[in-house]
């Protein structure tokens, strides 16, 4: 099963386990590119997609600073306007962002959404942290399998730079519900900020989320 599909199902299960009527959405941040990887409902997914396109919000800032962030949607910082506008439109009153490390340059976070503006139930933050760590474990395992595949088949040596970039652009477009131009900008910006080739960032995205999952690369293999 491709990791994207697994994380979509995992977000749905996490929301059920967390209870209290919350929704959950998972974002992966890979070398500066944020991707909405799975959501329990379309509304929660749209919030994380808005955050990923803006490259700022509770989930992304939690991953950047390695802190758990709890925020009220109406009083969210101005820098999070794209996310808070989307969250308010979906009827959410608050969110809890919980990060977890995968490896160097790779992190995941679970955004927990609620329409209730009261305090978070006791124990929910700990349960969300456990869920985030399990999601990180799944991504880490995918990377280990990708490493094994590289060693056995030399897959990436047969993929041209253009093909790697085009497939990664497709992944970003689908994950973050953005245009091709926006996806290319995110990829280009991440590569420039880290002094990496676009091919290197594109390859890392494909290895984390797509390749190795029954051949069903998001965005198609014929791009």
Short mmCIF file of N, CA, C and O in Angstrom, two decimals, residues 26-37 48-49 51-57 59-61 63-64 107 171-173 175-178 186-187 190 194 201 205 209:
data_model
loop_
_atom_site.label_atom_id
_atom_site.label_comp_id
_atom_site.label_asym_id
_atom_site.label_seq_id
_atom_site.Cartn_x
_atom_site.Cartn_y
_atom_site.Cartn_z
N UNK A 26 -2.84 14.93 8.80
CA UNK A 26 -1.40 14.69 8.91
C UNK A 26 -0.67 15.44 7.81
O UNK A 26 -1.04 15.37 6.64
N UNK A 27 0.37 16.16 8.22
CA UNK A 27 1.22 16.87 7.27
C UNK A 27 2.64 16.35 7.40
O UNK A 27 3.12 16.11 8.51
N UNK A 28 3.29 16.15 6.28
CA UNK A 28 4.70 15.76 6.26
C UNK A 28 5.52 16.91 5.71
O UNK A 28 5.13 17.54 4.72
N UNK A 29 6.63 17.19 6.36
CA UNK A 29 7.53 18.25 5.90
C UNK A 29 8.86 17.62 5.53
O UNK A 29 9.55 17.05 6.37
N UNK A 30 9.18 17.70 4.24
CA UNK A 30 10.35 17.04 3.70
C UNK A 30 11.28 18.08 3.09
O UNK A 30 10.98 18.67 2.06
N UNK A 31 12.39 18.38 3.77
CA UNK A 31 13.38 19.32 3.28
C UNK A 31 12.75 20.65 2.83
O UNK A 31 13.05 21.17 1.76
N UNK A 32 11.82 21.15 3.66
CA UNK A 32 11.24 22.46 3.41
C UNK A 32 9.96 22.47 2.60
O UNK A 32 9.36 23.52 2.43
N UNK A 33 9.52 21.32 2.10
CA UNK A 33 8.26 21.24 1.37
C UNK A 33 7.23 20.56 2.27
O UNK A 33 7.47 19.44 2.75
N UNK A 34 6.10 21.22 2.50
CA UNK A 34 5.05 20.65 3.35
C UNK A 34 3.96 20.03 2.48
O UNK A 34 3.50 20.66 1.52
N UNK A 35 3.56 18.81 2.82
CA UNK A 35 2.56 18.08 2.05
C UNK A 35 1.47 17.56 2.97
O UNK A 35 1.75 16.92 3.98
N UNK A 36 0.21 17.85 2.62
CA UNK A 36 -0.91 17.27 3.35
C UNK A 36 -0.97 15.80 2.96
O UNK A 36 -1.20 15.45 1.83
N UNK A 37 -0.72 14.92 3.96
CA UNK A 37 -0.54 13.51 3.65
C UNK A 37 -1.76 12.66 3.93
O UNK A 37 -1.87 11.55 3.40
N UNK A 48 -5.37 21.92 6.20
CA UNK A 48 -3.95 21.63 6.09
C UNK A 48 -3.40 21.97 4.71
O UNK A 48 -2.24 22.36 4.57
N UNK A 49 -4.21 21.85 3.68
CA UNK A 49 -3.77 22.24 2.35
C UNK A 49 -3.54 23.75 2.27
O UNK A 49 -2.56 24.21 1.68
N UNK A 51 -2.73 25.63 4.72
CA UNK A 51 -1.51 25.86 5.51
C UNK A 51 -0.25 25.52 4.70
O UNK A 51 0.73 26.26 4.71
N UNK A 52 -0.30 24.39 3.99
CA UNK A 52 0.86 23.98 3.21
C UNK A 52 1.16 24.95 2.09
O UNK A 52 2.32 25.27 1.82
N UNK A 53 0.11 25.46 1.43
CA UNK A 53 0.33 26.42 0.34
C UNK A 53 0.94 27.71 0.86
O UNK A 53 1.80 28.31 0.22
N UNK A 54 0.51 28.15 2.06
CA UNK A 54 1.04 29.38 2.64
C UNK A 54 2.38 29.15 3.31
O UNK A 54 3.11 30.11 3.60
N UNK A 55 2.72 27.90 3.58
CA UNK A 55 3.96 27.50 4.26
C UNK A 55 4.07 28.09 5.66
O UNK A 55 5.16 28.39 6.14
N UNK A 56 2.94 28.26 6.31
CA UNK A 56 2.94 28.68 7.71
C UNK A 56 1.59 28.35 8.33
O UNK A 56 0.57 28.31 7.64
N UNK A 57 1.61 28.09 9.63
CA UNK A 57 0.42 27.69 10.36
C UNK A 57 0.83 26.83 11.54
O UNK A 57 2.02 26.56 11.74
N UNK A 59 0.61 23.58 12.31
CA UNK A 59 1.27 22.31 12.02
C UNK A 59 2.71 22.53 11.54
O UNK A 59 3.65 21.89 12.02
N UNK A 60 2.88 23.45 10.60
CA UNK A 60 4.20 23.71 10.03
C UNK A 60 5.11 24.34 11.06
O UNK A 60 6.29 23.95 11.20
N UNK A 61 4.60 25.31 11.83
CA UNK A 61 5.44 25.94 12.85
C UNK A 61 5.79 24.95 13.96
O UNK A 61 6.89 25.01 14.53
N UNK A 63 6.35 21.77 13.53
CA UNK A 63 7.44 20.96 12.99
C UNK A 63 8.74 21.74 12.94
O UNK A 63 9.81 21.22 13.25
N UNK A 64 8.66 23.02 12.56
CA UNK A 64 9.87 23.84 12.46
C UNK A 64 10.53 24.01 13.83
O UNK A 64 11.76 23.96 13.95
N UNK A 107 9.97 15.54 8.98
CA UNK A 107 9.12 15.52 10.16
C UNK A 107 7.67 15.33 9.73
O UNK A 107 7.31 15.62 8.59
N UNK A 171 2.92 15.24 -7.18
CA UNK A 171 2.62 14.89 -5.79
C UNK A 171 2.21 16.12 -5.01
O UNK A 171 1.23 16.12 -4.25
N UNK A 172 2.96 17.21 -5.15
CA UNK A 172 2.66 18.45 -4.42
C UNK A 172 1.29 18.99 -4.83
O UNK A 172 0.50 19.41 -3.98
N UNK A 173 1.00 18.98 -6.12
CA UNK A 173 -0.29 19.48 -6.60
C UNK A 173 -1.45 18.71 -5.99
O UNK A 173 -2.44 19.31 -5.54
N UNK A 175 -1.38 16.67 -3.21
CA UNK A 175 -1.38 16.71 -1.75
C UNK A 175 -1.88 18.04 -1.22
O UNK A 175 -2.64 18.09 -0.25
N UNK A 176 -1.43 19.14 -1.84
CA UNK A 176 -1.73 20.47 -1.32
C UNK A 176 -2.83 21.19 -2.09
O UNK A 176 -3.12 22.35 -1.81
N UNK A 177 -3.42 20.53 -3.10
CA UNK A 177 -4.50 21.11 -3.90
C UNK A 177 -4.08 22.46 -4.46
O UNK A 177 -4.77 23.47 -4.30
N UNK A 178 -2.93 22.49 -5.10
CA UNK A 178 -2.40 23.75 -5.63
C UNK A 178 -2.17 23.62 -7.14
O UNK A 178 -2.25 22.53 -7.71
N UNK A 186 7.05 26.06 -4.73
CA UNK A 186 7.38 25.45 -3.45
C UNK A 186 8.64 24.58 -3.57
O UNK A 186 9.52 24.63 -2.70
N UNK A 187 8.72 23.81 -4.63
CA UNK A 187 9.88 22.94 -4.83
C UNK A 187 11.14 23.76 -5.06
O UNK A 187 12.20 23.49 -4.47
N UNK A 190 12.23 25.52 -1.74
CA UNK A 190 12.84 24.59 -0.80
C UNK A 190 14.26 24.24 -1.22
O UNK A 190 15.18 24.19 -0.38
N UNK A 194 17.92 25.53 0.83
CA UNK A 194 18.82 24.51 1.39
C UNK A 194 20.05 24.26 0.54
O UNK A 194 20.85 23.38 0.84
N UNK A 201 15.56 17.40 -3.90
CA UNK A 201 14.35 17.59 -3.10
C UNK A 201 13.21 16.76 -3.68
O UNK A 201 12.45 16.11 -2.95
N UNK A 205 11.02 13.61 -1.81
CA UNK A 205 9.56 13.58 -1.70
C UNK A 205 9.01 12.25 -2.23
O UNK A 205 8.17 11.60 -1.61
N UNK A 209 6.94 9.33 0.11
CA UNK A 209 5.50 9.19 0.03
C UNK A 209 4.99 8.28 -1.07
O UNK A 209 3.87 7.78 -0.98
#
